[in-house]
C-alpha cells in the first residue's frame, strides 16, 4: 500500500520503516520541525508535506500525533480534501476511540487503529522493539480488522483484537504496567537517596528485573513478596514513620500501594484476615 505518515515522530516513523521493509511504500510524511531530518535519516527521500497534501498521495493514512491532536488533525485532512472514498485512515493511539476519525469515516474512508503495546524513547529502539511487539487492532468492520491485523503483522508485531469501548481501560492498564512503574521507581530513588544510597536506581535494577521475570512466569499473586503479603504491620508502620520524616511526599503513595498489595496478597491465599486487619489499622492512621 501507499502510506502517508501524519505525525512522523518515534512511533509513526518506526512503523513506516517496518512497513517499508514489508513492501509498502511510504509516499509522504508530515509533522513538526524535526520531521524532515528524522524522515531523511530513517525513510530517505520521502517528501514532507502539510497533512492534507501528504494524505492525498496515499491509500493508507497513519495519524500518529499525540492523542489530543488526532481528531483535529483528521478533520483538517478531510477539510483539505486529503481523504476520499476507499481510503484507509488509521491512528496509533491506545486510548483514543475511533470516533476521533469520524470526519474520515463520514467521507467513506475505512477507519481503524493499531497500538503497539510497548514504550519507545527514540526511533532506533522503536524500530527494533516493534519486533514481536503485541499490537492492539481496533476496527468498525471485520474487513477493517483484517487489514489492521495484516498491517500489524507487516510491522513485525503480534496483533490482538481490542473493542473500541474497551480502549480507555486497556490504556489505563498499560499506564499501570509502564508509566506508574517509572513513577514508583522515581519514588524508590528518592527514598533510597534519603537513606544515603548512591545511585539507588542502579542498585534496585536487579531486584526489579527479577520481579518482572517472576511476574511473567508466576503471575502477580505468586510473585508478590514483602511485608504486605506477610502481614508485617510493625514493619509497615516503621516505614511510614521514616517516610513521614524524610520523604513525606511518598507517604500517600505508599499507603495506596500497600492497600493494593493487601488485595493481591489476600487473593493469593497467603494473608489471613487477622494479619490484614492489623496492617489496615496501621494504614488508617496515615490517611
GROMACS .gro file of C-alpha atoms in nm:
model
  287
    1UNK     CA    1   0.000   0.000   0.000
    2UNK     CA    2   0.097   0.363  -0.045
    3UNK     CA    3   0.129   0.506   0.306
    4UNK     CA    4   0.137   0.863   0.438
    5UNK     CA    5   0.255   0.920   0.793
    6UNK     CA    6   0.100   1.224   0.956
    7UNK     CA    7   0.284   1.282   1.281
    8UNK     CA    8   0.612   1.118   1.188
    9UNK     CA    9   0.758   1.102   1.536
   10UNK     CA   10   0.904   0.799   1.712
   11UNK     CA   11   0.613   0.559   1.663
   12UNK     CA   12   0.496   0.679   1.323
   13UNK     CA   13   0.847   0.673   1.176
   14UNK     CA   14   0.925   0.331   1.322
   15UNK     CA   15   0.603   0.186   1.180
   16UNK     CA   16   0.692   0.343   0.847
   17UNK     CA   17   1.033   0.175   0.847
   18UNK     CA   18   0.882  -0.160   0.934
   19UNK     CA   19   0.608  -0.131   0.673
   20UNK     CA   20   0.858  -0.030   0.405
   21UNK     CA   21   1.064  -0.340   0.486
   22UNK     CA   22   0.747  -0.545   0.434
   23UNK     CA   23   0.695  -0.398   0.085
   24UNK     CA   24   0.470  -0.100   0.148
   25UNK     CA   25   0.562   0.239   0.000
   26UNK     CA   26   0.597   0.543   0.224
   27UNK     CA   27   0.489   0.819  -0.014
   28UNK     CA   28   0.478   1.121   0.219
   29UNK     CA   29   0.524   1.236   0.576
   30UNK     CA   30   0.403   1.528   0.781
   31UNK     CA   31   0.495   1.669   1.119
   32UNK     CA   32   0.672   1.938   1.315
   33UNK     CA   33   1.014   2.099   1.270
   34UNK     CA   34   1.222   1.786   1.336
   35UNK     CA   35   1.021   1.570   1.095
   36UNK     CA   36   1.224   1.649   0.782
   37UNK     CA   37   1.555   1.545   0.940
   38UNK     CA   38   1.402   1.239   1.103
   39UNK     CA   39   1.243   1.133   0.776
   40UNK     CA   40   1.568   1.173   0.582
   41UNK     CA   41   1.751   0.963   0.841
   42UNK     CA   42   1.508   0.674   0.857
   43UNK     CA   43   1.292   0.686   0.542
   44UNK     CA   44   1.515   0.852   0.285
   45UNK     CA   45   1.381   1.079   0.012
   46UNK     CA   46   1.021   1.094   0.131
   47UNK     CA   47   0.854   1.431   0.077
   48UNK     CA   48   0.748   1.616   0.392
   49UNK     CA   49   0.421   1.794   0.322
   50UNK     CA   50   0.126   1.954   0.502
   51UNK     CA   51  -0.112   1.688   0.640
   52UNK     CA   52  -0.382   1.704   0.372
   53UNK     CA   53  -0.127   1.707   0.090
   54UNK     CA   54   0.055   1.409   0.238
   55UNK     CA   55  -0.270   1.216   0.288
   56UNK     CA   56  -0.389   1.284  -0.066
   57UNK     CA   57  -0.098   1.080  -0.204
   58UNK     CA   58  -0.177   0.767  -0.004
   59UNK     CA   59  -0.412   0.472   0.020
   60UNK     CA   60  -0.338   0.442   0.394
   61UNK     CA   61  -0.306   0.748   0.616
   62UNK     CA   62  -0.145   0.683   0.954
   63UNK     CA   63  -0.216   0.958   1.209
   64UNK     CA   64   0.050   0.915   1.477
   65UNK     CA   65   0.013   1.251   1.650
   66UNK     CA   66  -0.037   1.295   2.026
   67UNK     CA   67  -0.381   1.171   2.130
   68UNK     CA   68  -0.548   1.510   2.170
   69UNK     CA   69  -0.440   1.610   1.819
   70UNK     CA   70  -0.583   1.306   1.638
   71UNK     CA   71  -0.937   1.437   1.590
   72UNK     CA   72  -0.846   1.792   1.478
   73UNK     CA   73  -0.574   1.652   1.251
   74UNK     CA   74  -0.820   1.415   1.088
   75UNK     CA   75  -1.074   1.694   1.046
   76UNK     CA   76  -0.813   1.921   0.889
   77UNK     CA   77  -0.707   1.646   0.646
   78UNK     CA   78  -1.068   1.588   0.540
   79UNK     CA   79  -1.133   1.962   0.510
   80UNK     CA   80  -0.830   1.982   0.281
   81UNK     CA   81  -0.967   1.701   0.059
   82UNK     CA   82  -0.694   1.467   0.176
   83UNK     CA   83  -0.926   1.167   0.225
   84UNK     CA   84  -1.156   1.015  -0.032
   85UNK     CA   85  -1.389   0.717  -0.050
   86UNK     CA   86  -1.193   0.392  -0.032
   87UNK     CA   87  -0.902   0.535   0.164
   88UNK     CA   88  -0.794   0.389   0.498
   89UNK     CA   89  -0.728   0.615   0.795
   90UNK     CA   90  -0.557   0.464   1.096
   91UNK     CA   91  -0.441   0.614   1.423
   92UNK     CA   92  -0.180   0.473   1.660
   93UNK     CA   93  -0.333   0.560   1.998
   94UNK     CA   94  -0.414   0.302   2.262
   95UNK     CA   95  -0.667   0.515   2.446
   96UNK     CA   96  -0.844   0.716   2.174
   97UNK     CA   97  -1.172   0.597   2.025
   98UNK     CA   98  -1.224   0.553   1.653
   99UNK     CA   99  -1.474   0.835   1.692
  100UNK     CA  100  -1.174   1.067   1.657
  101UNK     CA  101  -1.165   0.958   1.291
  102UNK     CA  102  -1.536   1.030   1.233
  103UNK     CA  103  -1.464   1.300   0.975
  104UNK     CA  104  -1.279   1.049   0.757
  105UNK     CA  105  -1.546   0.784   0.809
  106UNK     CA  106  -1.811   1.034   0.703
  107UNK     CA  107  -1.650   1.073   0.358
  108UNK     CA  108  -1.625   0.697   0.302
  109UNK     CA  109  -1.289   0.600   0.448
  110UNK     CA  110  -1.227   0.281   0.642
  111UNK     CA  111  -1.108   0.367   0.993
  112UNK     CA  112  -0.905   0.159   1.236
  113UNK     CA  113  -0.632   0.186   1.496
  114UNK     CA  114  -0.313  -0.007   1.563
  115UNK     CA  115  -0.146   0.044   1.900
  116UNK     CA  116   0.195  -0.111   1.975
  117UNK     CA  117   0.191  -0.217   2.341
  118UNK     CA  118   0.546  -0.103   2.409
  119UNK     CA  119   0.737   0.202   2.530
  120UNK     CA  120   0.958   0.390   2.286
  121UNK     CA  121   1.219   0.651   2.377
  122UNK     CA  122   1.368   0.703   2.030
  123UNK     CA  123   1.314   0.592   1.671
  124UNK     CA  124   1.605   0.348   1.656
  125UNK     CA  125   1.494   0.147   1.958
  126UNK     CA  126   1.132   0.170   1.845
  127UNK     CA  127   1.217   0.002   1.514
  128UNK     CA  128   1.378  -0.289   1.699
  129UNK     CA  129   1.113  -0.314   1.972
  130UNK     CA  130   0.830  -0.346   1.722
  131UNK     CA  131   0.961  -0.697   1.652
  132UNK     CA  132   0.720  -0.940   1.825
  133UNK     CA  133   0.552  -0.644   1.997
  134UNK     CA  134   0.186  -0.702   2.095
  135UNK     CA  135  -0.034  -0.469   1.888
  136UNK     CA  136  -0.396  -0.384   1.962
  137UNK     CA  137  -0.612  -0.373   1.649
  138UNK     CA  138  -0.945  -0.188   1.667
  139UNK     CA  139  -1.184  -0.153   1.373
  140UNK     CA  140  -1.550  -0.100   1.293
  141UNK     CA  141  -1.576  -0.390   1.049
  142UNK     CA  142  -1.429  -0.734   1.003
  143UNK     CA  143  -1.265  -0.616   0.681
  144UNK     CA  144  -1.104  -0.326   0.866
  145UNK     CA  145  -0.990  -0.560   1.142
  146UNK     CA  146  -0.839  -0.799   0.886
  147UNK     CA  147  -0.647  -0.513   0.729
  148UNK     CA  148  -0.526  -0.391   1.069
  149UNK     CA  149  -0.419  -0.746   1.154
  150UNK     CA  150  -0.213  -0.771   0.834
  151UNK     CA  151  -0.056  -0.430   0.891
  152UNK     CA  152   0.038  -0.527   1.246
  153UNK     CA  153   0.199  -0.846   1.117
  154UNK     CA  154   0.380  -0.650   0.846
  155UNK     CA  155   0.521  -0.425   1.120
  156UNK     CA  156   0.661  -0.734   1.292
  157UNK     CA  157   0.401  -0.734   1.569
  158UNK     CA  158   0.174  -0.985   1.740
  159UNK     CA  159  -0.178  -0.848   1.678
  160UNK     CA  160  -0.478  -0.892   1.905
  161UNK     CA  161  -0.830  -0.755   1.874
  162UNK     CA  162  -0.945  -0.475   2.105
  163UNK     CA  163  -1.300  -0.341   2.123
  164UNK     CA  164  -1.331   0.034   2.078
  165UNK     CA  165  -1.524   0.083   2.402
  166UNK     CA  166  -1.253  -0.110   2.594
  167UNK     CA  167  -0.971   0.122   2.491
  168UNK     CA  168  -0.977   0.351   2.799
  169UNK     CA  169  -0.947   0.051   3.033
  170UNK     CA  170  -0.682  -0.111   2.815
  171UNK     CA  171  -0.478   0.207   2.807
  172UNK     CA  172  -0.517   0.263   3.181
  173UNK     CA  173  -0.385  -0.091   3.233
  174UNK     CA  174  -0.083  -0.008   3.019
  175UNK     CA  175  -0.023   0.308   3.223
  176UNK     CA  176  -0.020   0.100   3.542
  177UNK     CA  177   0.218  -0.150   3.382
  178UNK     CA  178   0.465   0.102   3.243
  179UNK     CA  179   0.423   0.467   3.343
  180UNK     CA  180   0.348   0.400   3.707
  181UNK     CA  181   0.640   0.158   3.725
  182UNK     CA  182   0.856   0.456   3.629
  183UNK     CA  183   0.678   0.676   3.884
  184UNK     CA  184   0.724   0.425   4.167
  185UNK     CA  185   1.089   0.382   4.068
  186UNK     CA  186   1.133   0.758   4.097
  187UNK     CA  187   0.987   0.737   4.448
  188UNK     CA  188   1.219   0.446   4.528
  189UNK     CA  189   1.512   0.660   4.409
  190UNK     CA  190   1.407   0.950   4.631
  191UNK     CA  191   1.357   0.729   4.935
  192UNK     CA  192   1.682   0.543   4.868
  193UNK     CA  193   1.869   0.870   4.836
  194UNK     CA  194   1.724   0.981   5.171
  195UNK     CA  195   1.864   0.658   5.317
  196UNK     CA  196   2.211   0.754   5.191
  197UNK     CA  197   2.228   0.521   4.892
  198UNK     CA  198   2.438   0.624   4.594
  199UNK     CA  199   2.272   0.565   4.257
  200UNK     CA  200   1.966   0.384   4.401
  201UNK     CA  201   1.810   0.329   4.055
  202UNK     CA  202   2.108   0.113   3.959
  203UNK     CA  203   2.103  -0.067   4.294
  204UNK     CA  204   1.734  -0.153   4.264
  205UNK     CA  205   1.752  -0.258   3.897
  206UNK     CA  206   1.840  -0.627   3.962
  207UNK     CA  207   1.555  -0.650   4.212
  208UNK     CA  208   1.312  -0.503   3.960
  209UNK     CA  209   1.440  -0.726   3.679
  210UNK     CA  210   1.384  -1.037   3.891
  211UNK     CA  211   1.043  -0.913   3.999
  212UNK     CA  212   0.936  -0.863   3.636
  213UNK     CA  213   1.064  -1.209   3.546
  214UNK     CA  214   0.865  -1.356   3.834
  215UNK     CA  215   0.554  -1.169   3.725
  216UNK     CA  216   0.589  -1.312   3.375
  217UNK     CA  217   0.641  -1.670   3.491
  218UNK     CA  218   0.418  -1.680   3.804
  219UNK     CA  219   0.162  -1.401   3.785
  220UNK     CA  220   0.111  -1.125   4.046
  221UNK     CA  221  -0.034  -1.339   4.325
  222UNK     CA  222   0.262  -1.576   4.344
  223UNK     CA  223   0.525  -1.313   4.261
  224UNK     CA  224   0.429  -1.080   4.546
  225UNK     CA  225   0.672  -1.072   4.839
  226UNK     CA  226   0.738  -0.825   5.119
  227UNK     CA  227   0.567  -0.702   5.434
  228UNK     CA  228   0.220  -0.676   5.283
  229UNK     CA  229   0.187  -1.043   5.196
  230UNK     CA  230   0.343  -1.138   5.530
  231UNK     CA  231   0.111  -0.908   5.723
  232UNK     CA  232   0.406  -0.733   5.891
  233UNK     CA  233   0.214  -0.442   6.040
  234UNK     CA  234   0.507  -0.329   6.254
  235UNK     CA  235   0.743  -0.309   5.957
  236UNK     CA  236   0.492  -0.108   5.756
  237UNK     CA  237   0.444   0.129   6.049
  238UNK     CA  238   0.822   0.180   6.073
  239UNK     CA  239   0.834   0.256   5.700
  240UNK     CA  240   0.563   0.518   5.729
  241UNK     CA  241   0.720   0.685   6.031
  242UNK     CA  242   1.051   0.711   5.846
  243UNK     CA  243   0.887   0.834   5.527
  244UNK     CA  244   0.687   1.099   5.708
  245UNK     CA  245   1.012   1.244   5.843
  246UNK     CA  246   1.241   1.217   5.541
  247UNK     CA  247   1.022   1.191   5.228
  248UNK     CA  248   0.672   1.299   5.332
  249UNK     CA  249   0.556   1.320   4.972
  250UNK     CA  250   0.589   0.940   4.946
  251UNK     CA  251   0.351   0.857   5.232
  252UNK     CA  252   0.027   0.880   5.035
  253UNK     CA  253   0.161   0.666   4.752
  254UNK     CA  254   0.300   0.408   4.999
  255UNK     CA  255  -0.039   0.375   5.172
  256UNK     CA  256  -0.229   0.340   4.844
  257UNK     CA  257   0.013   0.079   4.710
  258UNK     CA  258   0.016  -0.107   5.042
  259UNK     CA  259  -0.362  -0.143   5.020
  260UNK     CA  260  -0.333  -0.268   4.661
  261UNK     CA  261  -0.069  -0.520   4.775
  262UNK     CA  262  -0.301  -0.641   5.053
  263UNK     CA  263  -0.566  -0.716   4.793
  264UNK     CA  264  -0.319  -0.919   4.587
  265UNK     CA  265  -0.193  -1.098   4.899
  266UNK     CA  266  -0.546  -1.187   5.007
  267UNK     CA  267  -0.628  -1.325   4.663
  268UNK     CA  268  -0.315  -1.538   4.681
  269UNK     CA  269  -0.442  -1.703   4.999
  270UNK     CA  270  -0.125  -1.613   5.188
  271UNK     CA  271  -0.267  -1.334   5.405
  272UNK     CA  272  -0.524  -1.420   5.671
  273UNK     CA  273  -0.794  -1.181   5.790
  274UNK     CA  274  -0.632  -1.102   6.126
  275UNK     CA  275  -0.300  -1.000   5.973
  276UNK     CA  276  -0.475  -0.792   5.709
  277UNK     CA  277  -0.675  -0.615   5.978
  278UNK     CA  278  -0.355  -0.535   6.168
  279UNK     CA  279  -0.198  -0.379   5.859
  280UNK     CA  280  -0.518  -0.191   5.776
  281UNK     CA  281  -0.516  -0.044   6.128
  282UNK     CA  282  -0.167   0.093   6.069
  283UNK     CA  283  -0.258   0.233   5.727
  284UNK     CA  284  -0.568   0.401   5.867
  285UNK     CA  285  -0.350   0.615   6.093
  286UNK     CA  286  -0.179   0.763   5.787
  287UNK     CA  287  -0.486   0.859   5.583
   0.00000   0.00000   0.00000
